[in-house]
Amino acid sequence: MASDDRKTGGDRTSGDEDGLLGQVRRKLIDTKRKWAAEGRGLSGRTGPRPEAERLPAGQRLVTNFPVLDLGIQPEIRPGDWELTVAGAVENPVTLRWADFQALPQVRMRSDIHCVTTWSRYDNDWDGVSAFALMDLVQPKPEARFVLLHSYDGYTTNLDLDGFADDDVLLAHAWQGEPLTREHGGPVRLVVPKRYFWKSAKWIRRIEFSETDQPGFWEVRGYHNYADPFEEERYS
């Protein structure tokens, strides 16, 4: 299970796959595949939910910010960080740290819902909204999906509507402080309406596409859409 919600541990690593780190990664990945096969965390609750209900079914509320990873937390200094936005866009770009900071900045408050069954309320994120990024690159009419790439090799996918939601942002700060390495700094995606594995950490590339491309966990038994309030944990 990766930091926050299974995001560490793409198919490329900086460690020795045949050594201790590789054994740990394989064991944890196998465990999460087993969770998907067994439907771990599913409450079985169905039907409409009350409008005032804030905690999704099968979740427990925490006040800390859990960190669960596969032993890989890439260290990227802001001065070395780059974000490439490409694919089905009119204006592909590669942003350096100064370019990113020069874009319109917002603060948004949202809840976190991790597929490992914890939720945390009222997280304040500072960063660049998905709206501002799309305004910069201008997705083409055929763009329907987004594939997110992280510095650790991790990938995850979103439909365009999910990425273009009004509470989605690329965050560089949490609770007023720069985002730490363990939580995806210097920049991570935040997608509040999906389970947190969709909020890719250590983001380095965003690719707009006409076709859907399931990511690292999506091809390993986890749901393609991942709505917490529909308990879309597993495929």
PDB file of C-alpha atoms in Angstrom:
ATOM      1  CA  MET A   1       0.000   0.000   0.000  1.00  0.00           C
ATOM      2  CA  ALA A   2       1.518   3.241  -1.050  1.00  0.00           C
ATOM      3  CA  SER A   3       1.730   6.462   0.861  1.00  0.00           C
ATOM      4  CA  ASP A   4      -1.754   7.750   1.682  1.00  0.00           C
ATOM      5  CA  ASP A   5      -3.568   5.418  -0.718  1.00  0.00           C
ATOM      6  CA  ARG A   6      -1.408   2.962  -2.654  1.00  0.00           C
ATOM      7  CA  LYS A   7       0.406   5.408  -4.875  1.00  0.00           C
ATOM      8  CA  THR A   8       3.998   4.403  -4.398  1.00  0.00           C
ATOM      9  CA  GLY A   9       5.402   1.521  -6.354  1.00  0.00           C
ATOM     10  CA  GLY A  10       5.139   1.765 -10.085  1.00  0.00           C
ATOM     11  CA  ASP A  11       6.728  -0.846 -12.301  1.00  0.00           C
ATOM     12  CA  ARG A  12      10.000   1.091 -12.256  1.00  0.00           C
ATOM     13  CA  THR A  13      11.867   1.424  -8.961  1.00  0.00           C
ATOM     14  CA  SER A  14      15.149   2.759  -7.718  1.00  0.00           C
ATOM     15  CA  GLY A  15      15.701  -0.279  -5.522  1.00  0.00           C
ATOM     16  CA  ASP A  16      16.864  -3.823  -6.108  1.00  0.00           C
ATOM     17  CA  GLU A  17      13.831  -5.905  -7.125  1.00  0.00           C
ATOM     18  CA  ASP A  18      15.652  -9.084  -6.064  1.00  0.00           C
ATOM     19  CA  GLY A  19      16.692  -7.694  -2.671  1.00  0.00           C
ATOM     20  CA  LEU A  20      14.767  -6.913   0.498  1.00  0.00           C
ATOM     21  CA  LEU A  21      12.987  -3.895  -0.997  1.00  0.00           C
ATOM     22  CA  GLY A  22      11.784  -5.950  -3.946  1.00  0.00           C
ATOM     23  CA  GLN A  23      10.505  -8.679  -1.627  1.00  0.00           C
ATOM     24  CA  VAL A  24       8.624  -6.115   0.482  1.00  0.00           C
ATOM     25  CA  ARG A  25       7.076  -4.518  -2.602  1.00  0.00           C
ATOM     26  CA  ARG A  26       5.947  -7.848  -4.025  1.00  0.00           C
ATOM     27  CA  LYS A  27       4.462  -8.937  -0.687  1.00  0.00           C
ATOM     28  CA  LEU A  28       2.506  -5.703  -0.271  1.00  0.00           C
ATOM     29  CA  ILE A  29       1.266  -5.698  -3.856  1.00  0.00           C
ATOM     30  CA  ASP A  30       0.149  -9.314  -3.472  1.00  0.00           C
ATOM     31  CA  THR A  31      -1.671  -8.361  -0.271  1.00  0.00           C
ATOM     32  CA  LYS A  32      -3.579  -5.553  -1.994  1.00  0.00           C
ATOM     33  CA  ARG A  33      -4.496  -7.850  -4.871  1.00  0.00           C
ATOM     34  CA  LYS A  34      -5.887 -10.271  -2.272  1.00  0.00           C
ATOM     35  CA  TRP A  35      -7.924  -7.426  -0.746  1.00  0.00           C
ATOM     36  CA  ALA A  36      -9.461  -6.775  -4.169  1.00  0.00           C
ATOM     37  CA  ALA A  37     -10.255 -10.458  -4.657  1.00  0.00           C
ATOM     38  CA  GLU A  38     -11.870 -10.684  -1.207  1.00  0.00           C
ATOM     39  CA  GLY A  39     -13.695  -7.341  -1.414  1.00  0.00           C
ATOM     40  CA  ARG A  40     -12.025  -6.065   1.761  1.00  0.00           C
ATOM     41  CA  GLY A  41     -13.734  -3.045   3.326  1.00  0.00           C
ATOM     42  CA  LEU A  42     -17.045  -3.410   1.496  1.00  0.00           C
ATOM     43  CA  SER A  43     -19.954  -2.676   3.837  1.00  0.00           C
ATOM     44  CA  GLY A  44     -22.720  -4.071   1.650  1.00  0.00           C
ATOM     45  CA  ARG A  45     -24.755  -0.937   2.328  1.00  0.00           C
ATOM     46  CA  THR A  46     -26.831   0.023  -0.696  1.00  0.00           C
ATOM     47  CA  GLY A  47     -29.461   2.561  -1.665  1.00  0.00           C
ATOM     48  CA  PRO A  48     -29.547   6.349  -1.436  1.00  0.00           C
ATOM     49  CA  ARG A  49     -27.618   8.026   1.368  1.00  0.00           C
ATOM     50  CA  PRO A  50     -28.819  10.968   3.444  1.00  0.00           C
ATOM     51  CA  GLU A  51     -27.675  14.314   2.084  1.00  0.00           C
ATOM     52  CA  ALA A  52     -26.019  15.126   5.410  1.00  0.00           C
ATOM     53  CA  GLU A  53     -23.962  11.930   5.435  1.00  0.00           C
ATOM     54  CA  ARG A  54     -20.312  12.872   5.072  1.00  0.00           C
ATOM     55  CA  LEU A  55     -18.498   9.627   5.813  1.00  0.00           C
ATOM     56  CA  PRO A  56     -18.750   7.027   3.027  1.00  0.00           C
ATOM     57  CA  ALA A  57     -19.815   3.481   3.850  1.00  0.00           C
ATOM     58  CA  GLY A  58     -17.042   1.282   5.190  1.00  0.00           C
ATOM     59  CA  GLN A  59     -14.855   4.233   6.240  1.00  0.00           C
ATOM     60  CA  ARG A  60     -13.549   5.269   9.673  1.00  0.00           C
ATOM     61  CA  LEU A  61     -12.619   8.824  10.589  1.00  0.00           C
ATOM     62  CA  VAL A  62      -9.033   9.668  11.560  1.00  0.00           C
ATOM     63  CA  THR A  63      -7.382  12.932  12.619  1.00  0.00           C
ATOM     64  CA  ASN A  64      -3.813  12.084  11.591  1.00  0.00           C
ATOM     65  CA  PHE A  65      -2.593  11.779   7.991  1.00  0.00           C
ATOM     66  CA  PRO A  66      -1.558   8.117   7.534  1.00  0.00           C
ATOM     67  CA  VAL A  67       1.454   7.266   5.406  1.00  0.00           C
ATOM     68  CA  LEU A  68       1.594   3.789   3.894  1.00  0.00           C
ATOM     69  CA  ASP A  69       4.119   3.083   1.189  1.00  0.00           C
ATOM     70  CA  LEU A  70       6.122   0.388  -0.547  1.00  0.00           C
ATOM     71  CA  GLY A  71       9.439   1.821   0.548  1.00  0.00           C
ATOM     72  CA  ILE A  72       9.865   4.203  -2.399  1.00  0.00           C
ATOM     73  CA  GLN A  73       9.526   7.938  -1.807  1.00  0.00           C
ATOM     74  CA  PRO A  74      11.335   9.777  -4.599  1.00  0.00           C
ATOM     75  CA  GLU A  75      13.138  12.912  -3.477  1.00  0.00           C
ATOM     76  CA  ILE A  76      12.554  15.716  -5.968  1.00  0.00           C
ATOM     77  CA  ARG A  77      13.704  19.192  -5.075  1.00  0.00           C
ATOM     78  CA  PRO A  78      11.487  22.004  -6.382  1.00  0.00           C
ATOM     79  CA  GLY A  79      14.372  23.236  -8.506  1.00  0.00           C
ATOM     80  CA  ASP A  80      14.571  19.848 -10.244  1.00  0.00           C
ATOM     81  CA  TRP A  81      10.826  19.288 -10.588  1.00  0.00           C
ATOM     82  CA  GLU A  82       9.116  19.413 -13.970  1.00  0.00           C
ATOM     83  CA  LEU A  83       5.537  18.754 -15.036  1.00  0.00           C
ATOM     84  CA  THR A  84       4.827  17.858 -18.654  1.00  0.00           C
ATOM     85  CA  VAL A  85       1.255  18.160 -19.932  1.00  0.00           C
ATOM     86  CA  ALA A  86       0.841  16.547 -23.335  1.00  0.00           C
ATOM     87  CA  GLY A  87      -1.287  14.292 -25.519  1.00  0.00           C
ATOM     88  CA  ALA A  88      -4.581  15.544 -26.947  1.00  0.00           C
ATOM     89  CA  VAL A  89      -4.019  19.219 -26.119  1.00  0.00           C
ATOM     90  CA  GLU A  90      -3.555  22.298 -28.295  1.00  0.00           C
ATOM     91  CA  ASN A  91      -0.668  23.691 -26.251  1.00  0.00           C
ATOM     92  CA  PRO A  92       1.561  20.997 -24.716  1.00  0.00           C
ATOM     93  CA  VAL A  93       3.830  22.415 -22.029  1.00  0.00           C
ATOM     94  CA  THR A  94       6.593  21.494 -19.627  1.00  0.00           C
ATOM     95  CA  LEU A  95       6.392  23.542 -16.456  1.00  0.00           C
ATOM     96  CA  ARG A  96       9.302  24.192 -14.128  1.00  0.00           C
ATOM     97  CA  TRP A  97       8.760  25.240 -10.512  1.00  0.00           C
ATOM     98  CA  ALA A  98       8.723  28.991 -11.278  1.00  0.00           C
ATOM     99  CA  ASP A  99       6.264  28.453 -14.149  1.00  0.00           C
ATOM    100  CA  PHE A 100       3.971  26.462 -11.882  1.00  0.00           C
ATOM    101  CA  GLN A 101       4.089  29.067  -9.121  1.00  0.00           C
ATOM    102  CA  ALA A 102       3.281  31.797 -11.659  1.00  0.00           C
ATOM    103  CA  LEU A 103      -0.058  30.159 -12.517  1.00  0.00           C
ATOM    104  CA  PRO A 104      -3.169  31.290 -10.578  1.00  0.00           C
ATOM    105  CA  GLN A 105      -3.001  29.879  -7.056  1.00  0.00           C
ATOM    106  CA  VAL A 106      -6.005  28.674  -5.045  1.00  0.00           C
ATOM    107  CA  ARG A 107      -6.745  27.199  -1.622  1.00  0.00           C
ATOM    108  CA  MET A 108      -9.348  24.450  -1.405  1.00  0.00           C
ATOM    109  CA  ARG A 109     -10.674  22.483   1.553  1.00  0.00           C
ATOM    110  CA  SER A 110     -11.718  18.880   1.007  1.00  0.00           C
ATOM    111  CA  ASP A 111     -12.005  15.466   2.642  1.00  0.00           C
ATOM    112  CA  ILE A 112      -9.787  12.457   1.976  1.00  0.00           C
ATOM    113  CA  HIS A 113     -11.239   8.964   1.560  1.00  0.00           C
ATOM    114  CA  CYS A 114      -8.632   6.216   1.307  1.00  0.00           C
ATOM    115  CA  VAL A 115      -9.588   2.795  -0.022  1.00  0.00           C
ATOM    116  CA  THR A 116      -7.827   1.296   3.007  1.00  0.00           C
ATOM    117  CA  THR A 117     -10.942   2.497   4.920  1.00  0.00           C
ATOM    118  CA  TRP A 118      -9.722   5.708   6.592  1.00  0.00           C
ATOM    119  CA  SER A 119     -11.075   9.191   5.944  1.00  0.00           C
ATOM    120  CA  ARG A 120      -9.796  12.596   7.063  1.00  0.00           C
ATOM    121  CA  TYR A 121     -11.937  15.721   7.054  1.00  0.00           C
ATOM    122  CA  ASP A 122     -11.080  19.358   6.293  1.00  0.00           C
ATOM    123  CA  ASN A 123      -7.762  19.232   4.485  1.00  0.00           C
ATOM    124  CA  ASP A 124      -6.606  22.620   3.198  1.00  0.00           C
ATOM    125  CA  TRP A 125      -4.640  22.394  -0.040  1.00  0.00           C
ATOM    126  CA  ASP A 126      -2.791  25.179  -1.876  1.00  0.00           C
ATOM    127  CA  GLY A 127      -1.971  24.822  -5.539  1.00  0.00           C
ATOM    128  CA  VAL A 128      -3.151  25.194  -9.118  1.00  0.00           C
ATOM    129  CA  SER A 129      -6.665  24.132 -10.061  1.00  0.00           C
ATOM    130  CA  ALA A 130      -7.286  21.650 -12.843  1.00  0.00           C
ATOM    131  CA  PHE A 131      -9.333  24.412 -14.492  1.00  0.00           C
ATOM    132  CA  ALA A 132      -6.294  26.698 -14.664  1.00  0.00           C
ATOM    133  CA  LEU A 133      -4.122  23.942 -16.087  1.00  0.00           C
ATOM    134  CA  MET A 134      -6.675  23.061 -18.755  1.00  0.00           C
ATOM    135  CA  ASP A 135      -7.074  26.723 -19.635  1.00  0.00           C
ATOM    136  CA  LEU A 136      -3.336  26.782 -20.284  1.00  0.00           C
ATOM    137  CA  VAL A 137      -3.086  23.649 -22.434  1.00  0.00           C
ATOM    138  CA  GLN A 138      -6.556  23.640 -24.066  1.00  0.00           C
ATOM    139  CA  PRO A 139      -7.590  19.955 -24.331  1.00  0.00           C
ATOM    140  CA  LYS A 140      -8.740  18.992 -27.818  1.00  0.00           C
ATOM    141  CA  PRO A 141     -12.399  18.018 -28.416  1.00  0.00           C
ATOM    142  CA  GLU A 142     -11.451  14.335 -28.653  1.00  0.00           C
ATOM    143  CA  ALA A 143      -9.819  14.322 -25.199  1.00  0.00           C
ATOM    144  CA  ARG A 144     -11.960  12.146 -22.910  1.00  0.00           C
ATOM    145  CA  PHE A 145      -9.485  10.708 -20.390  1.00  0.00           C
ATOM    146  CA  VAL A 146      -6.370  11.635 -18.448  1.00  0.00           C
ATOM    147  CA  LEU A 147      -3.430   9.399 -17.532  1.00  0.00           C
ATOM    148  CA  LEU A 148      -1.286  10.584 -14.622  1.00  0.00           C
ATOM    149  CA  HIS A 149       2.387   9.664 -14.273  1.00  0.00           C
ATOM    150  CA  SER A 150       4.446   9.961 -11.088  1.00  0.00           C
ATOM    151  CA  TYR A 151       8.184  10.191 -10.499  1.00  0.00           C
ATOM    152  CA  ASP A 152       8.175   6.725  -8.920  1.00  0.00           C
ATOM    153  CA  GLY A 153       6.731   5.111 -12.044  1.00  0.00           C
ATOM    154  CA  TYR A 154       3.177   4.953 -10.698  1.00  0.00           C
ATOM    155  CA  THR A 155       0.253   5.672 -13.022  1.00  0.00           C
ATOM    156  CA  THR A 156      -3.465   6.173 -12.512  1.00  0.00           C
ATOM    157  CA  ASN A 157      -6.293   7.213 -14.794  1.00  0.00           C
ATOM    158  CA  LEU A 158      -9.326   9.513 -14.665  1.00  0.00           C
ATOM    159  CA  ASP A 159     -12.168  10.317 -16.975  1.00  0.00           C
ATOM    160  CA  LEU A 160     -11.995  13.940 -18.118  1.00  0.00           C
ATOM    161  CA  ASP A 161     -15.039  14.929 -16.065  1.00  0.00           C
ATOM    162  CA  GLY A 162     -13.345  13.624 -12.941  1.00  0.00           C
ATOM    163  CA  PHE A 163     -10.154  15.553 -13.632  1.00  0.00           C
ATOM    164  CA  ALA A 164     -12.052  18.715 -14.611  1.00  0.00           C
ATOM    165  CA  ASP A 165     -14.136  18.843 -11.422  1.00  0.00           C
ATOM    166  CA  ASP A 166     -14.192  22.154  -9.566  1.00  0.00           C
ATOM    167  CA  ASP A 167     -12.381  20.816  -6.473  1.00  0.00           C
ATOM    168  CA  VAL A 168      -9.450  19.130  -8.253  1.00  0.00           C
ATOM    169  CA  LEU A 169      -6.036  20.732  -7.983  1.00  0.00           C
ATOM    170  CA  LEU A 170      -2.313  20.140  -8.202  1.00  0.00           C
ATOM    171  CA  ALA A 171      -1.264  20.809  -4.632  1.00  0.00           C
ATOM    172  CA  HIS A 172       2.097  22.016  -3.347  1.00  0.00           C
ATOM    173  CA  ALA A 173       0.993  22.721   0.252  1.00  0.00           C
ATOM    174  CA  TRP A 174      -1.161  21.035   2.892  1.00  0.00           C
ATOM    175  CA  GLN A 175      -2.510  22.819   5.980  1.00  0.00           C
ATOM    176  CA  GLY A 176      -0.471  25.885   5.062  1.00  0.00           C
ATOM    177  CA  GLU A 177       2.879  24.102   4.868  1.00  0.00           C
ATOM    178  CA  PRO A 178       4.843  22.864   1.837  1.00  0.00           C
ATOM    179  CA  LEU A 179       3.830  19.356   0.896  1.00  0.00           C
ATOM    180  CA  THR A 180       6.294  16.893   2.396  1.00  0.00           C
ATOM    181  CA  ARG A 181       8.067  14.199   0.448  1.00  0.00           C
ATOM    182  CA  GLU A 182       6.133  11.427   2.197  1.00  0.00           C
ATOM    183  CA  HIS A 183       2.828  12.958   1.118  1.00  0.00           C
ATOM    184  CA  GLY A 184       3.825  13.526  -2.499  1.00  0.00           C
ATOM    185  CA  GLY A 185       5.805  16.760  -2.483  1.00  0.00           C
ATOM    186  CA  PRO A 186       6.711  18.892  -4.160  1.00  0.00           C
ATOM    187  CA  VAL A 187       3.444  18.507  -6.124  1.00  0.00           C
ATOM    188  CA  ARG A 188       0.646  15.958  -6.056  1.00  0.00           C
ATOM    189  CA  LEU A 189      -2.807  15.742  -7.572  1.00  0.00           C
ATOM    190  CA  VAL A 190      -5.843  15.969  -5.270  1.00  0.00           C
ATOM    191  CA  VAL A 191      -9.142  14.476  -6.509  1.00  0.00           C
ATOM    192  CA  PRO A 192     -11.497  14.639  -3.496  1.00  0.00           C
ATOM    193  CA  LYS A 193     -14.470  12.823  -5.023  1.00  0.00           C
ATOM    194  CA  ARG A 194     -12.485   9.651  -5.765  1.00  0.00           C
ATOM    195  CA  TYR A 195     -10.662   7.209  -3.514  1.00  0.00           C
ATOM    196  CA  PHE A 196      -7.276   8.676  -2.750  1.00  0.00           C
ATOM    197  CA  TRP A 197      -5.222   6.365  -4.954  1.00  0.00           C
ATOM    198  CA  LYS A 198      -6.448   8.519  -7.848  1.00  0.00           C
ATOM    199  CA  SER A 199      -4.671  11.509  -6.272  1.00  0.00           C
ATOM    200  CA  ALA A 200      -1.262  10.674  -7.719  1.00  0.00           C
ATOM    201  CA  LYS A 201       1.725  11.803  -5.693  1.00  0.00           C
ATOM    202  CA  TRP A 202       5.033  13.151  -7.060  1.00  0.00           C
ATOM    203  CA  ILE A 203       3.279  14.099 -10.275  1.00  0.00           C
ATOM    204  CA  ARG A 204       5.503  14.528 -13.336  1.00  0.00           C
ATOM    205  CA  ARG A 205       3.290  14.068 -16.417  1.00  0.00           C
ATOM    206  CA  ILE A 206      -0.376  14.510 -17.310  1.00  0.00           C
ATOM    207  CA  GLU A 207      -1.466  12.977 -20.582  1.00  0.00           C
ATOM    208  CA  PHE A 208      -4.833  13.777 -22.186  1.00  0.00           C
ATOM    209  CA  SER A 209      -6.154  11.004 -24.399  1.00  0.00           C
ATOM    210  CA  GLU A 210      -9.069   9.904 -26.550  1.00  0.00           C
ATOM    211  CA  THR A 211      -8.918   6.431 -24.997  1.00  0.00           C
ATOM    212  CA  ASP A 212      -8.884   5.195 -21.416  1.00  0.00           C
ATOM    213  CA  GLN A 213      -5.660   3.650 -20.106  1.00  0.00           C
ATOM    214  CA  PRO A 214      -6.048   1.934 -16.722  1.00  0.00           C
ATOM    215  CA  GLY A 215      -3.206   2.629 -14.329  1.00  0.00           C
ATOM    216  CA  PHE A 216      -1.055   0.646 -11.914  1.00  0.00           C
ATOM    217  CA  TRP A 217      -3.755  -0.381  -9.418  1.00  0.00           C
ATOM    218  CA  GLU A 218      -6.620  -0.379 -11.904  1.00  0.00           C
ATOM    219  CA  VAL A 219      -5.077  -3.326 -13.743  1.00  0.00           C
ATOM    220  CA  ARG A 220      -4.560  -5.098 -10.417  1.00  0.00           C
ATOM    221  CA  GLY A 221      -8.191  -5.416  -9.386  1.00  0.00           C
ATOM    222  CA  TYR A 222      -9.138  -1.903  -8.271  1.00  0.00           C
ATOM    223  CA  HIS A 223     -12.088   0.051  -9.625  1.00  0.00           C
ATOM    224  CA  ASN A 224     -11.629   2.226 -12.695  1.00  0.00           C
ATOM    225  CA  TYR A 225     -13.891   5.042 -11.452  1.00  0.00           C
ATOM    226  CA  ALA A 226     -13.422   4.830  -7.635  1.00  0.00           C
ATOM    227  CA  ASP A 227     -16.350   6.783  -6.164  1.00  0.00           C
ATOM    228  CA  PRO A 228     -16.185   6.402  -2.343  1.00  0.00           C
ATOM    229  CA  PHE A 229     -19.905   7.002  -1.891  1.00  0.00           C
ATOM    230  CA  GLU A 230     -20.695   4.142  -4.258  1.00  0.00           C
ATOM    231  CA  GLU A 231     -18.064   1.924  -2.595  1.00  0.00           C
ATOM    232  CA  GLU A 232     -16.284   1.490  -5.904  1.00  0.00           C
ATOM    233  CA  ARG A 233     -13.223  -0.081  -4.324  1.00  0.00           C
ATOM    234  CA  TYR A 234     -12.661  -3.013  -6.635  1.00  0.00           C
ATOM    235  CA  SER A 235     -13.451  -3.988 -10.181  1.00  0.00           C
TER     236      SER A 235
END
